Amino acid sequence: MSTMTSSPSIKSLYQALDFERELDLDDPADRHLYVAGLHAEDGLSPVDELRANIEMAARPGTWLFTGHRGVGKSTELRRMAHELRAAGGFYVVVADMEKRINLAEPVKTETLLVSLAATLADQVDHDLGGNRAKGHYAGRLWEWLTRTEINLTVLEVKFGESGFTAQLRENPSFRAEVQRALEASRGTWFEQVKSFIKEVADDVRLQRGAATQVVLVLDSLERLRVSGTNAQACYEAIVQTFDVNGQFLKLDHVHAVYSVPPFLPFLVPRIGGYFGVEVCKLPHVKVFSTPDLSQGAQDVMPNPVGINGMVQSASKRYPPIEELIPRPMLDRLALASSGSVRDFFRLVKSVCTKAQVKQPVLPLQDDSLPLLAEQALRDEMPLADEDLKRLARVRVSHGVALDTMDNLHKVARLFDGGLILSYRNGVGDWCEVQLLLHDQIAPFLPEAAAARV
Amino acid sequence: MSIALSPDDAWREMRLHIEWATGFTLCFVFSDSPALSRALLQRLDDAWRFRTAPVTVIEPSDPATAAVDMFEGLVQHQQRLPGVLVPAWLQLTTHAPDVAWDQARSECLGRLNEGRAWLVSDLARPLVVCLPIAWQAQVAPAAPDLWHLRVFTVTLAASEVADKVPGLDAVVGGPDASSLSLLGSPQRIVAPHRWLVEEARNAWASRPEASQQRGLAAALGDLSAAQLDAGDPEGACASARESLALRRQLREALGESPQVLRDLSISLNNVGAAEAQAGRGEAALAAYRESLALRRQLREALGESPQVLRDLSVSLDNVGAAEAQAGRDEAALAAYRESLALSRQLREALGESPQVLRDLSVSLNKVGAAEAQAGRGEAALAAYRESLALRRQLREALGESPQVLDDLAVSLERMAVADDADMVTRQAAASEAVAIRERLVAAMPDSPWHAERLAVARSVAAAPSGGAADGQ
């Protein structure tokens, strides 16, 4: 034990817990930070199932992937891409769609598809150096577009073909103009895009082998916004894109994995059936044991496997962590995070800054700083009575407490804020309210239980 | 509801999140008090001005273009010092809640939410977003992706309670108050307060109730403080006196409730500060004495709560300074000693927060100076030693901001001229003070105040027995 006079290790621990950067398992430095099986139940991970589906598919398919903020979707999608590449026979492109389209605007099929095609073109240009005979794919995409009957003359004058994908990526006005131009001739144009994608996939196979399958992973679409003044328009646009226009998302010649909003299965219950697969859902880390789902609200019981995984996610980033924060305190913080890796890191970082201010003996001797960190996280979740009542219903029912579709945005808001978390128990999903809110919700439980009866 | 903190307590933890940032880092500050958020901003600006460069303050002035102005400000900030982790401060609290400004806040958050990837990969430096307290529950729904990026949130204590905390009085009106003006012209600091006063005046006109009158009086008090910061003591006097008149009317109308009496004592202190800066010492002393009498009355009525003791300590310091200014040294010493006793009592009650420690160190220096003036060198030296130890402790806790270093230099200069200290101690203290002042001047070469302080420190170092240190 030593008295802390300076704190390079506390600072190093803090800086090691960067929760904004997803892990890229193609990078050896990131590979040893990855905790295997963090989201698995009985050794079965939803992402492994998705990968197996892609590997075994007789023909390119359309796959839907979802999960709430902070569960680690981006890392898991990159891990799947890494494993497909490692298995051989797959050319995988992972695109962060947040950098391609404005997720706050109502999504449009046209914009989504043209951005998807542009993403593929850019990556293939980068990896394969374009097609020697026909030039760069980004330029060829522009050619495909202007060859149609779509009036893109104005855009051509403005930007030409050289910066098309860059403009599409970075210039919202340009994107809007493309959108307007494409809306007028949907049927024709969709076929053109599919043909373009086929041509690119054929070229990939020419270079990488005839059996090579192209997989396009479109990350971040789950962040499509459904709040604010245009929430209803956003909902309708999502339904239009993934349901009414769902046929256009099937690309025929490449596997397409869409990371979709977690509420999509509620908006479009038949969505899985439409695409021929169940939506792959990445749950939160299961730090609670599965309760008896028929017995209403219960005290949560720690699940050692999930908690151990959470602690590992920090200790792999900073191995001497337990010299600063003893294991029981880390377990406590993992439980308090309720299975959100991001909140777990946030709690540990909060303990770090509090330790630096208070200069206690290290490793920490009591729970006073974890308690303060938990209090700070709890304070960041101010709730109205209506929310507390809804959360009480979640605790009682272990479901999402969605009474009518009109209230979907209210439920989505609680999920988005990390107040409701979802878990998997092998036979289905169940939900629980953030542990730090349980005391606050307790007065509303009798009413919620009575309503359930 | 979250616990509200003082700017100093908030700063102790927030600075670590920002200092330790390796890229984009997001802090949220919730406050309804321009003075408090400005005090926290001052800490941040002090720290970074000294370290690398002043923070960029983005304060949209037109709700119609707020979101665009905000993003342009962030882009300019990114380009200003490429590769340097200088924080940006987005001030969205200045304007009172109304439909247009709430819409503007919502749009700003929406744009930041959309720009999450840009913030993380391109801006890649700390950002502090300052919002009204009512927005605590609204950020997550309005900007869910942004909300998930936060590392720290804090709510600052309400203005009418904390504006009169001694430590904060000293910081806001202290020697470094000028540095904040570098973030914008004095008009930029005063203008929002004028606007708030007009809003409060209109509200009182349309609804002539006590609560509206009290709101106007508080807004006038804040305006007075801003005018003092901007070097306009006559304007500050006028605002403070109008506030005082309103609060005297309220005493007539409502009777002598603790709240009414405390409000009145605050207005009297504002009048005293403005009169003192305007050079009218006797008028200042009269106002401070009346305030002190009210605060003694409040101690009788309410008992010795920390708030009551703080208030009393502030009034005693004010009276002591005014008595000293008038040449009544024994009266000044008596006031300072009583204030010091209260500061010690507060440390017992509240623990060693930076605010409490700084207050105590200020009281010790005041007592030390008064003891020295009375020819009691040993008592003066003991007080200076204790103050110096506290200020070293504060440097450890708060980091090396200009305010902290200036305080430390002041204490060292006191040691350097303490008659009862040995020559080695005095010379070492004088040298250390010069070194600190040189660093401050290097960091702020355009500050005449720091240049002047360096010249004084050098003269003390040249002849430590004969110099005359001043300051708190």
mmCIF file of N, CA and C in Angstrom, chain B residues 29-88:
data_model
loop_
_atom_site.group_PDB
_atom_site.id
_atom_site.type_symbol
_atom_site.label_atom_id
_atom_site.label_comp_id
_atom_site.label_asym_id
_atom_site.label_seq_id
_atom_site.Cartn_x
_atom_site.Cartn_y
_atom_site.Cartn_z
ATOM 1 N N VAL B 29 -22.036 21.454 -18.539
ATOM 2 C CA VAL B 29 -22.197 22.288 -17.352
ATOM 3 C C VAL B 29 -23.619 22.842 -17.381
ATOM 4 N N PHE B 30 -24.351 22.638 -16.304
ATOM 5 C CA PHE B 30 -25.712 23.166 -16.217
ATOM 6 C C PHE B 30 -25.728 24.281 -15.178
ATOM 7 N N SER B 31 -26.198 25.443 -15.581
ATOM 8 C CA SER B 31 -26.201 26.578 -14.656
ATOM 9 C C SER B 31 -27.235 27.606 -15.098
ATOM 10 N N ASP B 32 -27.873 28.222 -14.118
ATOM 11 C CA ASP B 32 -28.772 29.331 -14.420
ATOM 12 C C ASP B 32 -28.125 30.663 -14.078
ATOM 13 N N SER B 33 -26.896 30.615 -13.625
ATOM 14 C CA SER B 33 -26.237 31.845 -13.194
ATOM 15 C C SER B 33 -25.094 32.199 -14.129
ATOM 16 N N PRO B 34 -25.222 33.298 -14.855
ATOM 17 C CA PRO B 34 -24.103 33.709 -15.715
ATOM 18 C C PRO B 34 -22.819 33.898 -14.913
ATOM 19 N N ALA B 35 -22.952 34.399 -13.689
ATOM 20 C CA ALA B 35 -21.745 34.651 -12.887
ATOM 21 C C ALA B 35 -21.040 33.344 -12.554
ATOM 22 N N LEU B 36 -21.819 32.307 -12.237
ATOM 23 C CA LEU B 36 -21.193 31.034 -11.872
ATOM 24 C C LEU B 36 -20.563 30.346 -13.065
ATOM 25 N N SER B 37 -21.279 30.312 -14.180
ATOM 26 C CA SER B 37 -20.687 29.649 -15.345
ATOM 27 C C SER B 37 -19.464 30.427 -15.810
ATOM 28 N N ARG B 38 -19.524 31.749 -15.663
ATOM 29 C CA ARG B 38 -18.369 32.564 -16.036
ATOM 30 C C ARG B 38 -17.189 32.291 -15.095
ATOM 31 N N ALA B 39 -17.499 32.047 -13.830
ATOM 32 C CA ALA B 39 -16.419 31.745 -12.881
ATOM 33 C C ALA B 39 -15.740 30.423 -13.252
ATOM 34 N N LEU B 40 -16.535 29.440 -13.661
ATOM 35 C CA LEU B 40 -15.936 28.164 -14.067
ATOM 36 C C LEU B 40 -15.154 28.333 -15.367
ATOM 37 N N LEU B 41 -15.739 29.095 -16.286
ATOM 38 C CA LEU B 41 -15.029 29.385 -17.541
ATOM 39 C C LEU B 41 -13.702 30.080 -17.250
ATOM 40 N N GLN B 42 -13.739 30.959 -16.266
ATOM 41 C CA GLN B 42 -12.509 31.674 -15.900
ATOM 42 C C GLN B 42 -11.421 30.688 -15.476
ATOM 43 N N ARG B 43 -11.806 29.681 -14.669
ATOM 44 C CA ARG B 43 -10.825 28.675 -14.243
ATOM 45 C C ARG B 43 -10.228 27.975 -15.466
ATOM 46 N N LEU B 44 -11.104 27.604 -16.372
ATOM 47 C CA LEU B 44 -10.646 26.879 -17.564
ATOM 48 C C LEU B 44 -9.730 27.765 -18.399
ATOM 49 N N ASP B 45 -10.165 28.985 -18.594
ATOM 50 C CA ASP B 45 -9.370 29.901 -19.427
ATOM 51 C C ASP B 45 -8.025 30.198 -18.761
ATOM 52 N N ASP B 46 -8.055 30.424 -17.466
ATOM 53 C CA ASP B 46 -6.803 30.655 -16.727
ATOM 54 C C ASP B 46 -5.830 29.513 -16.965
ATOM 55 N N ALA B 47 -6.349 28.305 -16.798
ATOM 56 C CA ALA B 47 -5.474 27.134 -16.874
ATOM 57 C C ALA B 47 -4.893 26.974 -18.270
ATOM 58 N N TRP B 48 -5.707 27.175 -19.289
ATOM 59 C CA TRP B 48 -5.195 26.924 -20.639
ATOM 60 C C TRP B 48 -4.436 28.117 -21.205
ATOM 61 N N ARG B 49 -4.826 29.304 -20.808
ATOM 62 C CA ARG B 49 -4.060 30.479 -21.235
ATOM 63 C C ARG B 49 -2.614 30.322 -20.740
ATOM 64 N N PHE B 50 -2.500 29.823 -19.543
ATOM 65 C CA PHE B 50 -1.180 29.665 -18.952
ATOM 66 C C PHE B 50 -0.426 28.520 -19.628
ATOM 67 N N ARG B 51 -1.138 27.494 -20.014
ATOM 68 C CA ARG B 51 -0.506 26.280 -20.529
ATOM 69 C C ARG B 51 -0.196 26.392 -22.026
ATOM 70 N N THR B 52 -1.196 26.748 -22.814
ATOM 71 C CA THR B 52 -0.999 26.782 -24.262
ATOM 72 C C THR B 52 -1.623 28.044 -24.866
ATOM 73 N N ALA B 53 -2.926 28.116 -24.801
ATOM 74 C CA ALA B 53 -3.629 29.245 -25.428
ATOM 75 C C ALA B 53 -4.988 29.386 -24.756
ATOM 76 N N PRO B 54 -5.572 30.582 -24.825
ATOM 77 C CA PRO B 54 -6.897 30.738 -24.205
ATOM 78 C C PRO B 54 -7.932 29.849 -24.871
ATOM 79 N N VAL B 55 -8.932 29.508 -24.103
ATOM 80 C CA VAL B 55 -10.008 28.689 -24.671
ATOM 81 C C VAL B 55 -10.799 29.536 -25.669
ATOM 82 N N THR B 56 -11.458 28.851 -26.583
ATOM 83 C CA THR B 56 -12.354 29.541 -27.507
ATOM 84 C C THR B 56 -13.756 29.521 -26.911
ATOM 85 N N VAL B 57 -14.332 30.699 -26.745
ATOM 86 C CA VAL B 57 -15.699 30.776 -26.231
ATOM 87 C C VAL B 57 -16.634 31.030 -27.409
ATOM 88 N N ILE B 58 -17.580 30.138 -27.575
ATOM 89 C CA ILE B 58 -18.563 30.295 -28.656
ATOM 90 C C ILE B 58 -19.895 30.620 -27.998
ATOM 91 N N GLU B 59 -20.365 31.810 -28.273
ATOM 92 C CA GLU B 59 -21.578 32.280 -27.603
ATOM 93 C C GLU B 59 -22.502 32.879 -28.654
ATOM 94 N N PRO B 60 -23.359 32.064 -29.252
ATOM 95 C CA PRO B 60 -24.233 32.590 -30.298
ATOM 96 C C PRO B 60 -25.076 33.749 -29.765
ATOM 97 N N SER B 61 -25.266 34.759 -30.620
ATOM 98 C CA SER B 61 -26.024 35.925 -30.169
ATOM 99 C C SER B 61 -27.397 36.016 -30.823
ATOM 100 N N ASP B 62 -27.618 35.228 -31.867
ATOM 101 C CA ASP B 62 -28.893 35.299 -32.578
ATOM 102 C C ASP B 62 -29.475 33.883 -32.653
ATOM 103 N N PRO B 63 -30.662 33.691 -32.082
ATOM 104 C CA PRO B 63 -31.195 32.322 -32.086
ATOM 105 C C PRO B 63 -31.417 31.779 -33.495
ATOM 106 N N ALA B 64 -31.684 32.660 -34.427
ATOM 107 C CA ALA B 64 -31.969 32.191 -35.791
ATOM 108 C C ALA B 64 -30.743 31.548 -36.433
ATOM 109 N N THR B 65 -29.572 32.007 -36.067
ATOM 110 C CA THR B 65 -28.355 31.486 -36.707
ATOM 111 C C THR B 65 -27.443 30.772 -35.709
ATOM 112 N N ALA B 66 -27.984 30.456 -34.549
ATOM 113 C CA ALA B 66 -27.131 29.923 -33.470
ATOM 114 C C ALA B 66 -26.391 28.655 -33.887
ATOM 115 N N ALA B 67 -27.118 27.713 -34.502
ATOM 116 C CA ALA B 67 -26.486 26.431 -34.827
ATOM 117 C C ALA B 67 -25.375 26.614 -35.861
ATOM 118 N N VAL B 68 -25.641 27.449 -36.854
ATOM 119 C CA VAL B 68 -24.628 27.705 -37.893
ATOM 120 C C VAL B 68 -23.431 28.423 -37.272
ATOM 121 N N ASP B 69 -23.714 29.440 -36.476
ATOM 122 C CA ASP B 69 -22.625 30.187 -35.830
ATOM 123 C C ASP B 69 -21.780 29.269 -34.947
ATOM 124 N N MET B 70 -22.482 28.378 -34.260
ATOM 125 C CA MET B 70 -21.773 27.449 -33.380
ATOM 126 C C MET B 70 -20.797 26.586 -34.179
ATOM 127 N N PHE B 71 -21.278 26.033 -35.288
ATOM 128 C CA PHE B 71 -20.398 25.137 -36.047
ATOM 129 C C PHE B 71 -19.254 25.904 -36.693
ATOM 130 N N GLU B 72 -19.554 27.099 -37.170
ATOM 131 C CA GLU B 72 -18.460 27.908 -37.728
ATOM 132 C C GLU B 72 -17.413 28.183 -36.657
ATOM 133 N N GLY B 73 -17.895 28.472 -35.450
ATOM 134 C CA GLY B 73 -16.972 28.711 -34.343
ATOM 135 C C GLY B 73 -16.112 27.501 -34.055
ATOM 136 N N LEU B 74 -16.716 26.332 -34.106
ATOM 137 C CA LEU B 74 -15.951 25.114 -33.827
ATOM 138 C C LEU B 74 -14.920 24.844 -34.926
ATOM 139 N N VAL B 75 -15.325 25.101 -36.163
ATOM 140 C CA VAL B 75 -14.375 24.892 -37.275
ATOM 141 C C VAL B 75 -13.199 25.864 -37.139
ATOM 142 N N GLN B 76 -13.511 27.103 -36.806
ATOM 143 C CA GLN B 76 -12.418 28.084 -36.616
ATOM 144 C C GLN B 76 -11.526 27.674 -35.450
ATOM 145 N N HIS B 77 -12.144 27.164 -34.420
ATOM 146 C CA HIS B 77 -11.375 26.710 -33.257
ATOM 147 C C HIS B 77 -10.434 25.581 -33.661
ATOM 148 N N GLN B 78 -10.959 24.667 -34.452
ATOM 149 C CA GLN B 78 -10.143 23.538 -34.897
ATOM 150 C C GLN B 78 -8.937 24.023 -35.697
ATOM 151 N N GLN B 79 -9.161 25.080 -36.482
ATOM 152 C CA GLN B 79 -8.094 25.563 -37.365
ATOM 153 C C GLN B 79 -7.128 26.503 -36.646
ATOM 154 N N ARG B 80 -7.553 27.015 -35.507
ATOM 155 C CA ARG B 80 -6.758 28.047 -34.840
ATOM 156 C C ARG B 80 -5.395 27.519 -34.396
ATOM 157 N N LEU B 81 -5.389 26.397 -33.743
ATOM 158 C CA LEU B 81 -4.119 25.835 -33.266
ATOM 159 C C LEU B 81 -4.120 24.344 -33.614
ATOM 160 N N PRO B 82 -3.733 24.030 -34.843
ATOM 161 C CA PRO B 82 -3.801 22.624 -35.258
ATOM 162 C C PRO B 82 -2.958 21.743 -34.335
ATOM 163 N N GLY B 83 -3.536 20.650 -33.935
ATOM 164 C CA GLY B 83 -2.777 19.680 -33.145
ATOM 165 C C GLY B 83 -2.630 20.025 -31.676
ATOM 166 N N VAL B 84 -3.211 21.130 -31.224
ATOM 167 C CA VAL B 84 -3.092 21.495 -29.811
ATOM 168 C C VAL B 84 -4.449 21.288 -29.146
ATOM 169 N N LEU B 85 -4.437 20.631 -28.002
ATOM 170 C CA LEU B 85 -5.700 20.271 -27.349
ATOM 171 C C LEU B 85 -6.248 21.437 -26.519
ATOM 172 N N VAL B 86 -6.598 22.514 -27.188
ATOM 173 C CA VAL B 86 -7.190 23.667 -26.489
ATOM 174 C C VAL B 86 -8.709 23.465 -26.438
ATOM 175 N N PRO B 87 -9.313 23.610 -25.269
ATOM 176 C CA PRO B 87 -10.755 23.385 -25.180
ATOM 177 C C PRO B 87 -11.580 24.511 -25.832
ATOM 178 N N ALA B 88 -12.777 24.139 -26.212
ATOM 179 C CA ALA B 88 -13.768 25.141 -26.651
ATOM 180 C C ALA B 88 -14.917 25.116 -25.640
#
